[in-house]
mmCIF file with all atom_site columns, C-alpha atoms in Angstrom:
data_model
loop_
_atom_site.group_PDB
_atom_site.id
_atom_site.type_symbol
_atom_site.label_atom_id
_atom_site.label_alt_id
_atom_site.label_comp_id
_atom_site.label_asym_id
_atom_site.label_entity_id
_atom_site.label_seq_id
_atom_site.pdbx_PDB_ins_code
_atom_site.Cartn_x
_atom_site.Cartn_y
_atom_site.Cartn_z
_atom_site.occupancy
_atom_site.B_iso_or_equiv
_atom_site.pdbx_formal_charge
_atom_site.auth_seq_id
_atom_site.auth_comp_id
_atom_site.auth_asym_id
_atom_site.auth_atom_id
_atom_site.pdbx_PDB_model_num
ATOM 1   C CA . MET A 1 1   ? -31.657 15.446 -25.513 1.00 42.00 ? 1446 MET A CA 1
ATOM 2   C CA . ALA A 1 2   ? -31.196 19.129 -26.314 1.00 45.00 ? 1447 ALA A CA 1
ATOM 3   C CA . ARG A 1 3   ? -27.983 20.195 -27.920 1.00 46.00 ? 1448 ARG A CA 1
ATOM 4   C CA . ILE A 1 4   ? -26.237 23.268 -26.601 1.00 47.00 ? 1449 ILE A CA 1
ATOM 5   C CA . GLY A 1 5   ? -25.061 25.498 -29.390 1.00 48.00 ? 1450 GLY A CA 1
ATOM 6   C CA . LYS A 1 6   ? -21.864 27.521 -29.158 1.00 47.00 ? 1451 LYS A CA 1
ATOM 7   C CA . PRO A 1 7   ? -23.509 30.780 -27.977 1.00 47.00 ? 1452 PRO A CA 1
ATOM 8   C CA . ASP A 1 8   ? -25.535 28.947 -25.316 1.00 47.00 ? 1453 ASP A CA 1
ATOM 9   C CA . LYS A 1 9   ? -22.496 26.969 -24.152 1.00 44.00 ? 1454 LYS A CA 1
ATOM 10  C CA . GLU A 1 10  ? -20.374 30.121 -23.821 1.00 41.00 ? 1455 GLU A CA 1
ATOM 11  C CA . LYS A 1 11  ? -23.190 31.872 -21.974 1.00 42.00 ? 1456 LYS A CA 1
ATOM 12  C CA . ALA A 1 12  ? -23.558 28.914 -19.587 1.00 41.00 ? 1457 ALA A CA 1
ATOM 13  C CA . GLN A 1 13  ? -19.815 28.862 -18.865 1.00 38.00 ? 1458 GLN A CA 1
ATOM 14  C CA . PHE A 1 14  ? -19.771 32.616 -18.281 1.00 35.00 ? 1459 PHE A CA 1
ATOM 15  C CA . GLN A 1 15  ? -22.730 32.483 -15.909 1.00 39.00 ? 1460 GLN A CA 1
ATOM 16  C CA . THR A 1 16  ? -21.108 29.708 -13.895 1.00 36.00 ? 1461 THR A CA 1
ATOM 17  C CA . ARG A 1 17  ? -18.105 31.949 -13.249 1.00 38.00 ? 1462 ARG A CA 1
ATOM 18  C CA . LEU A 1 18  ? -20.325 34.759 -11.995 1.00 38.00 ? 1463 LEU A CA 1
ATOM 19  C CA . ARG A 1 19  ? -20.781 33.181 -8.571  1.00 43.00 ? 1464 ARG A CA 1
ATOM 20  C CA . PRO A 1 20  ? -21.178 35.953 -5.997  1.00 45.00 ? 1465 PRO A CA 1
ATOM 21  C CA . ARG A 1 21  ? -18.039 36.715 -3.987  1.00 46.00 ? 1466 ARG A CA 1
ATOM 22  C CA . ASN A 1 22  ? -19.990 37.245 -0.773  1.00 47.00 ? 1467 ASN A CA 1
ATOM 23  C CA . HIS A 1 23  ? -21.296 33.697 -0.448  1.00 44.00 ? 1468 HIS A CA 1
ATOM 24  C CA . THR A 1 24  ? -21.516 32.418 3.110   1.00 44.00 ? 1469 THR A CA 1
ATOM 25  C CA . ASP A 1 25  ? -23.524 29.214 3.062   1.00 46.00 ? 1470 ASP A CA 1
ATOM 26  C CA . GLY A 1 26  ? -21.861 27.174 0.345   1.00 51.00 ? 1471 GLY A CA 1
ATOM 27  C CA . LEU A 1 27  ? -23.938 28.711 -2.395  1.00 50.00 ? 1472 LEU A CA 1
ATOM 28  C CA . GLY A 1 28  ? -24.501 32.418 -2.791  1.00 48.00 ? 1473 GLY A CA 1
ATOM 29  C CA . GLU A 1 29  ? -28.129 33.483 -2.602  1.00 46.00 ? 1474 GLU A CA 1
ATOM 30  C CA . GLU A 1 30  ? -28.048 34.779 -6.175  1.00 50.00 ? 1475 GLU A CA 1
ATOM 31  C CA . ALA A 1 31  ? -26.540 31.519 -7.430  1.00 52.00 ? 1476 ALA A CA 1
ATOM 32  C CA . GLU A 1 32  ? -29.127 29.435 -5.568  1.00 54.00 ? 1477 GLU A CA 1
ATOM 33  C CA . ALA A 1 33  ? -31.867 31.317 -7.385  1.00 57.00 ? 1478 ALA A CA 1
ATOM 34  C CA . LYS A 1 34  ? -30.439 30.348 -10.781 1.00 73.00 ? 1479 LYS A CA 1
ATOM 35  C CA . PRO A 1 35  ? -32.001 27.090 -11.926 1.00 79.00 ? 1480 PRO A CA 1
ATOM 36  C CA . GLY A 1 36  ? -29.534 24.270 -12.377 1.00 78.00 ? 1481 GLY A CA 1
ATOM 37  C CA . PHE A 1 37  ? -26.607 25.985 -10.615 1.00 80.00 ? 1482 PHE A CA 1
ATOM 38  C CA . LYS A 1 38  ? -24.681 23.751 -8.240  1.00 82.00 ? 1483 LYS A CA 1
ATOM 39  C CA . GLU A 1 39  ? -21.351 24.397 -6.619  1.00 86.00 ? 1484 GLU A CA 1
ATOM 40  C CA . VAL A 1 40  ? -18.814 21.571 -6.503  1.00 90.00 ? 1485 VAL A CA 1
ATOM 41  C CA . LYS A 1 41  ? -17.349 21.175 -3.042  1.00 91.00 ? 1486 LYS A CA 1
ATOM 42  C CA . LEU A 1 42  ? -14.033 19.393 -2.565  1.00 91.00 ? 1487 LEU A CA 1
ATOM 43  C CA . ALA A 1 43  ? -12.182 18.360 0.581   1.00 92.00 ? 1488 ALA A CA 1
ATOM 44  C CA . LEU A 1 44  ? -8.965  16.450 1.143   1.00 91.00 ? 1489 LEU A CA 1
ATOM 45  C CA . ALA A 1 45  ? -8.213  14.386 4.237   1.00 91.00 ? 1490 ALA A CA 1
ATOM 46  C CA . GLY A 1 46  ? -4.672  13.197 4.720   1.00 90.00 ? 1491 GLY A CA 1
ATOM 47  C CA . HIS A 1 47  ? -1.701  12.717 6.997   1.00 89.00 ? 1492 HIS A CA 1
ATOM 48  C CA . LEU A 1 48  ? 0.533   15.792 7.207   1.00 86.00 ? 1493 LEU A CA 1
ATOM 49  C CA . VAL A 1 49  ? 4.169   14.721 7.107   1.00 86.00 ? 1494 VAL A CA 1
ATOM 50  C CA . PRO A 1 50  ? 6.312   17.259 8.994   1.00 86.00 ? 1495 PRO A CA 1
ATOM 51  C CA . ALA A 1 51  ? 9.144   19.064 7.252   1.00 84.00 ? 1496 ALA A CA 1
ATOM 52  C CA . LYS A 1 52  ? 12.586  17.513 7.559   1.00 83.00 ? 1497 LYS A CA 1
ATOM 53  C CA . LYS A 1 53  ? 16.022  19.078 7.320   1.00 78.00 ? 1498 LYS A CA 1
ATOM 54  C CA . ASN A 1 54  ? 17.677  18.620 3.944   1.00 78.00 ? 1499 ASN A CA 1
ATOM 55  C CA . SER A 1 55  ? 21.412  18.249 3.244   1.00 76.00 ? 1500 SER A CA 1
ATOM 56  C CA . ALA A 1 56  ? 21.856  22.050 3.409   1.00 76.00 ? 1501 ALA A CA 1
ATOM 57  C CA . ASN A 1 57  ? 20.272  21.955 6.907   1.00 72.00 ? 1502 ASN A CA 1
ATOM 58  C CA . LYS A 1 58  ? 17.232  23.875 5.683   1.00 76.00 ? 1503 LYS A CA 1
ATOM 59  C CA . ASP A 1 59  ? 13.655  22.851 6.372   1.00 73.00 ? 1504 ASP A CA 1
ATOM 60  C CA . GLU A 1 60  ? 11.878  21.274 3.453   1.00 81.00 ? 1505 GLU A CA 1
ATOM 61  C CA . ARG A 1 61  ? 8.165   21.849 3.078   1.00 83.00 ? 1506 ARG A CA 1
ATOM 62  C CA . PRO A 1 62  ? 5.769   19.558 4.893   1.00 86.00 ? 1507 PRO A CA 1
ATOM 63  C CA . SER A 1 63  ? 3.907   17.167 2.635   1.00 88.00 ? 1508 SER A CA 1
ATOM 64  C CA . ILE A 1 64  ? 0.702   15.177 2.645   1.00 89.00 ? 1509 ILE A CA 1
ATOM 65  C CA . GLY A 1 65  ? 1.175   11.427 2.882   1.00 87.00 ? 1510 GLY A CA 1
ATOM 66  C CA . ILE A 1 66  ? -1.841  9.164  2.586   1.00 89.00 ? 1511 ILE A CA 1
ATOM 67  C CA . ARG A 1 67  ? -4.755  11.220 1.270   1.00 90.00 ? 1512 ARG A CA 1
ATOM 68  C CA . LYS A 1 68  ? -8.369  10.770 0.303   1.00 93.00 ? 1513 LYS A CA 1
ATOM 69  C CA . TYR A 1 69  ? -10.770 13.186 -1.350  1.00 93.00 ? 1514 TYR A CA 1
ATOM 70  C CA . ALA A 1 70  ? -14.430 13.959 -0.740  1.00 93.00 ? 1515 ALA A CA 1
ATOM 71  C CA . VAL A 1 71  ? -16.307 15.627 -3.604  1.00 93.00 ? 1516 VAL A CA 1
ATOM 72  C CA . HIS A 1 72  ? -19.938 16.656 -3.578  1.00 93.00 ? 1517 HIS A CA 1
ATOM 73  C CA . LEU A 1 73  ? -22.194 18.613 -5.904  1.00 92.00 ? 1518 LEU A CA 1
ATOM 74  C CA . GLY A 1 74  ? -24.758 20.228 -3.652  1.00 85.00 ? 1519 GLY A CA 1
ATOM 75  C CA . GLN A 1 75  ? -25.255 21.287 -0.059  1.00 88.00 ? 1520 GLN A CA 1
ATOM 76  C CA . PRO A 1 76  ? -22.349 21.239 2.454   1.00 92.00 ? 1521 PRO A CA 1
ATOM 77  C CA . LEU A 1 77  ? -23.834 18.709 4.913   1.00 93.00 ? 1522 LEU A CA 1
ATOM 78  C CA . ALA A 1 78  ? -23.082 15.707 2.682   1.00 93.00 ? 1523 ALA A CA 1
ATOM 79  C CA . LEU A 1 79  ? -19.509 16.893 2.127   1.00 94.00 ? 1524 LEU A CA 1
ATOM 80  C CA . PHE A 1 80  ? -18.869 17.145 5.870   1.00 95.00 ? 1525 PHE A CA 1
ATOM 81  C CA . GLN A 1 81  ? -20.383 13.712 6.450   1.00 94.00 ? 1526 GLN A CA 1
ATOM 82  C CA . MET A 1 82  ? -18.096 12.211 3.789   1.00 94.00 ? 1527 MET A CA 1
ATOM 83  C CA . LEU A 1 83  ? -15.108 14.084 5.207   1.00 94.00 ? 1528 LEU A CA 1
ATOM 84  C CA . LEU A 1 84  ? -15.787 12.895 8.753   1.00 94.00 ? 1529 LEU A CA 1
ATOM 85  C CA . LEU A 1 85  ? -15.952 9.318  7.471   1.00 95.00 ? 1530 LEU A CA 1
ATOM 86  C CA . LEU A 1 86  ? -12.566 9.785  5.764   1.00 94.00 ? 1531 LEU A CA 1
ATOM 87  C CA . VAL A 1 87  ? -11.096 11.227 8.961   1.00 94.00 ? 1532 VAL A CA 1
ATOM 88  C CA . TYR A 1 88  ? -12.050 8.016  10.788  1.00 94.00 ? 1533 TYR A CA 1
ATOM 89  C CA . ARG A 1 89  ? -10.940 5.712  7.964   1.00 94.00 ? 1534 ARG A CA 1
ATOM 90  C CA . LEU A 1 90  ? -7.512  7.361  7.888   1.00 93.00 ? 1535 LEU A CA 1
ATOM 91  C CA . GLY A 1 91  ? -7.205  7.308  11.678  1.00 93.00 ? 1536 GLY A CA 1
ATOM 92  C CA . LEU A 1 92  ? -7.033  11.095 11.821  1.00 92.00 ? 1537 LEU A CA 1
ATOM 93  C CA . HIS A 1 93  ? -9.528  11.140 14.687  1.00 92.00 ? 1538 HIS A CA 1
ATOM 94  C CA . GLN A 1 94  ? -6.604  10.001 16.872  1.00 92.00 ? 1539 GLN A CA 1
ATOM 95  C CA . ALA A 1 95  ? -4.383  12.905 15.825  1.00 90.00 ? 1540 ALA A CA 1
ATOM 96  C CA . LYS A 1 96  ? -3.433  15.695 18.218  1.00 89.00 ? 1541 LYS A CA 1
ATOM 97  C CA . THR A 1 97  ? -4.326  18.391 15.710  1.00 90.00 ? 1542 THR A CA 1
ATOM 98  C CA . LEU A 1 98  ? -6.648  18.659 12.736  1.00 90.00 ? 1543 LEU A CA 1
ATOM 99  C CA . LEU A 1 99  ? -5.511  21.280 10.221  1.00 91.00 ? 1544 LEU A CA 1
ATOM 100 C CA . VAL A 1 100 ? -8.181  22.857 8.016   1.00 92.00 ? 1545 VAL A CA 1
ATOM 101 C CA . ILE A 1 101 ? -7.116  25.066 5.113   1.00 92.00 ? 1546 ILE A CA 1
ATOM 102 C CA . ALA A 1 102 ? -10.053 26.723 3.389   1.00 93.00 ? 1547 ALA A CA 1
ATOM 103 C CA . ASP A 1 103 ? -11.212 29.774 1.465   1.00 92.00 ? 1548 ASP A CA 1
ATOM 104 C CA . GLY A 1 104 ? -12.718 31.496 4.487   1.00 90.00 ? 1549 GLY A CA 1
ATOM 105 C CA . ALA A 1 105 ? -16.377 30.971 3.643   1.00 92.00 ? 1550 ALA A CA 1
ATOM 106 C CA . HIS A 1 106 ? -18.501 31.015 6.796   1.00 93.00 ? 1551 HIS A CA 1
ATOM 107 C CA . TRP A 1 107 ? -20.189 27.701 5.939   1.00 92.00 ? 1552 TRP A CA 1
ATOM 108 C CA . ILE A 1 108 ? -16.818 25.931 5.997   1.00 93.00 ? 1553 ILE A CA 1
ATOM 109 C CA . TRP A 1 109 ? -15.731 27.189 9.415   1.00 93.00 ? 1554 TRP A CA 1
ATOM 110 C CA . ALA A 1 110 ? -19.226 26.576 10.841  1.00 94.00 ? 1555 ALA A CA 1
ATOM 111 C CA . GLY A 1 111 ? -19.263 23.045 9.382   1.00 94.00 ? 1556 GLY A CA 1
ATOM 112 C CA . VAL A 1 112 ? -15.813 22.283 10.774  1.00 93.00 ? 1557 VAL A CA 1
ATOM 113 C CA . LYS A 1 113 ? -16.904 23.351 14.258  1.00 93.00 ? 1558 LYS A CA 1
ATOM 114 C CA . GLU A 1 114 ? -20.160 21.406 14.018  1.00 93.00 ? 1559 GLU A CA 1
ATOM 115 C CA . HIS A 1 115 ? -18.751 18.151 12.657  1.00 93.00 ? 1560 HIS A CA 1
ATOM 116 C CA . PHE A 1 116 ? -15.273 17.928 14.188  1.00 92.00 ? 1561 PHE A CA 1
ATOM 117 C CA . ALA A 1 117 ? -15.825 19.314 17.710  1.00 90.00 ? 1562 ALA A CA 1
ATOM 118 C CA . SER A 1 118 ? -16.884 15.846 18.874  1.00 90.00 ? 1563 SER A CA 1
ATOM 119 C CA . LEU A 1 119 ? -13.431 14.466 18.024  1.00 92.00 ? 1564 LEU A CA 1
ATOM 120 C CA . GLY A 1 120 ? -11.970 16.255 21.040  1.00 91.00 ? 1565 GLY A CA 1
ATOM 121 C CA . ILE A 1 121 ? -8.820  17.294 19.181  1.00 91.00 ? 1566 ILE A CA 1
ATOM 122 C CA . GLN A 1 122 ? -7.391  20.724 18.471  1.00 92.00 ? 1567 GLN A CA 1
ATOM 123 C CA . VAL A 1 123 ? -8.616  22.178 15.173  1.00 91.00 ? 1568 VAL A CA 1
ATOM 124 C CA . VAL A 1 124 ? -6.423  24.784 13.458  1.00 91.00 ? 1569 VAL A CA 1
ATOM 125 C CA . GLU A 1 125 ? -8.122  26.845 10.751  1.00 92.00 ? 1570 GLU A CA 1
ATOM 126 C CA . ILE A 1 126 ? -5.979  28.578 8.120   1.00 92.00 ? 1571 ILE A CA 1
ATOM 127 C CA . LEU A 1 127 ? -7.095  30.785 5.258   1.00 94.00 ? 1572 LEU A CA 1
ATOM 128 C CA . ASP A 1 128 ? -5.699  29.440 1.979   1.00 94.00 ? 1573 ASP A CA 1
ATOM 129 C CA . TYR A 1 129 ? -2.963  31.410 0.231   1.00 95.00 ? 1574 TYR A CA 1
ATOM 130 C CA . TRP A 1 130 ? -4.928  32.637 -2.788  1.00 95.00 ? 1575 TRP A CA 1
ATOM 131 C CA . HIS A 1 131 ? -7.848  33.937 -0.740  1.00 95.00 ? 1576 HIS A CA 1
ATOM 132 C CA . ALA A 1 132 ? -5.425  35.581 1.693   1.00 96.00 ? 1577 ALA A CA 1
ATOM 133 C CA . VAL A 1 133 ? -3.823  37.349 -1.281  1.00 97.00 ? 1578 VAL A CA 1
ATOM 134 C CA . GLU A 1 134 ? -7.260  38.538 -2.427  1.00 96.00 ? 1579 GLU A CA 1
ATOM 135 C CA . HIS A 1 135 ? -7.706  40.154 0.985   1.00 96.00 ? 1580 HIS A CA 1
ATOM 136 C CA . LEU A 1 136 ? -4.231  41.705 0.736   1.00 97.00 ? 1581 LEU A CA 1
ATOM 137 C CA . TRP A 1 137 ? -5.172  43.292 -2.590  1.00 98.00 ? 1582 TRP A CA 1
ATOM 138 C CA . ALA A 1 138 ? -8.392  44.673 -1.114  1.00 97.00 ? 1583 ALA A CA 1
ATOM 139 C CA . LEU A 1 139 ? -6.470  46.180 1.799   1.00 98.00 ? 1584 LEU A CA 1
ATOM 140 C CA . SER A 1 140 ? -3.777  47.585 -0.506  1.00 98.00 ? 1585 SER A CA 1
ATOM 141 C CA . ARG A 1 141 ? -6.443  49.373 -2.572  1.00 97.00 ? 1586 ARG A CA 1
ATOM 142 C CA . ALA A 1 142 ? -7.855  50.907 0.607   1.00 98.00 ? 1587 ALA A CA 1
ATOM 143 C CA . LEU A 1 143 ? -4.398  51.942 1.835   1.00 97.00 ? 1588 LEU A CA 1
ATOM 144 C CA . TYR A 1 144 ? -2.691  53.041 -1.386  1.00 98.00 ? 1589 TYR A CA 1
ATOM 145 C CA . GLY A 1 145 ? -5.383  53.372 -4.047  1.00 97.00 ? 1590 GLY A CA 1
ATOM 146 C CA . GLN A 1 146 ? -6.480  51.229 -6.997  1.00 96.00 ? 1591 GLN A CA 1
ATOM 147 C CA . GLY A 1 147 ? -3.675  50.269 -9.390  1.00 95.00 ? 1592 GLY A CA 1
ATOM 148 C CA . THR A 1 148 ? -0.900  52.236 -7.688  1.00 97.00 ? 1593 THR A CA 1
ATOM 149 C CA . GLN A 1 149 ? 2.735   51.163 -7.644  1.00 98.00 ? 1594 GLN A CA 1
ATOM 150 C CA . ALA A 1 150 ? 2.736   51.430 -3.844  1.00 98.00 ? 1595 ALA A CA 1
ATOM 151 C CA . ALA A 1 151 ? -0.161  48.959 -3.642  1.00 97.00 ? 1596 ALA A CA 1
ATOM 152 C CA . SER A 1 152 ? 1.663   46.453 -5.876  1.00 97.00 ? 1597 SER A CA 1
ATOM 153 C CA . VAL A 1 153 ? 4.905   46.728 -3.921  1.00 98.00 ? 1598 VAL A CA 1
ATOM 154 C CA . TRP A 1 154 ? 3.089   46.339 -0.604  1.00 98.00 ? 1599 TRP A CA 1
ATOM 155 C CA . VAL A 1 155 ? 1.215   43.223 -1.789  1.00 98.00 ? 1600 VAL A CA 1
ATOM 156 C CA . ALA A 1 156 ? 4.417   41.672 -3.179  1.00 98.00 ? 1601 ALA A CA 1
ATOM 157 C CA . THR A 1 157 ? 6.104   42.172 0.205   1.00 98.00 ? 1602 THR A CA 1
ATOM 158 C CA . GLN A 1 158 ? 3.168   40.665 2.101   1.00 98.00 ? 1603 GLN A CA 1
ATOM 159 C CA . LYS A 1 159 ? 3.038   37.662 -0.268  1.00 97.00 ? 1604 LYS A CA 1
ATOM 160 C CA . ARG A 1 160 ? 6.698   36.920 0.495   1.00 96.00 ? 1605 ARG A CA 1
ATOM 161 C CA . HIS A 1 161 ? 5.881   37.044 4.227   1.00 96.00 ? 1606 HIS A CA 1
ATOM 162 C CA . LEU A 1 162 ? 3.034   34.567 3.722   1.00 94.00 ? 1607 LEU A CA 1
ATOM 163 C CA . LEU A 1 163 ? 5.277   32.111 1.890   1.00 90.00 ? 1608 LEU A CA 1
ATOM 164 C CA . HIS A 1 164 ? 8.202   32.189 4.329   1.00 84.00 ? 1609 HIS A CA 1
#
């Protein structure tokens, strides 16, 4: 078994973080070309517990009750198959609505449509907070310029809107 020295280990970690930002199929084309690169895919299936009023008559945040995870190192198909199995095991196939929160990659939305359309329930797709903020920063740079105070203030305002 080969031993990875410190320089090789640091180089390997750095290269792993260089995954292309424009990936659309689960693995960016550049990453697929790199031997040994695999992207870990993670999904959570669970019961969403609606928010309740607290003693101050304010809504608390909704929470996830019973939950199960699907994790796969490789192509998306296996992840969606595992996730669909979890949906049935948890009884989520009988729900009125299936909520999907994801990073916006095309392969995720396409996989959701392909694998969950047969359930006959409403599917709501939401871009996750951190990826939404990335898009806000990109828009702020286009509107106000890179690194400007106006861009920072605008993004801070939009982030508050996203959270409330």
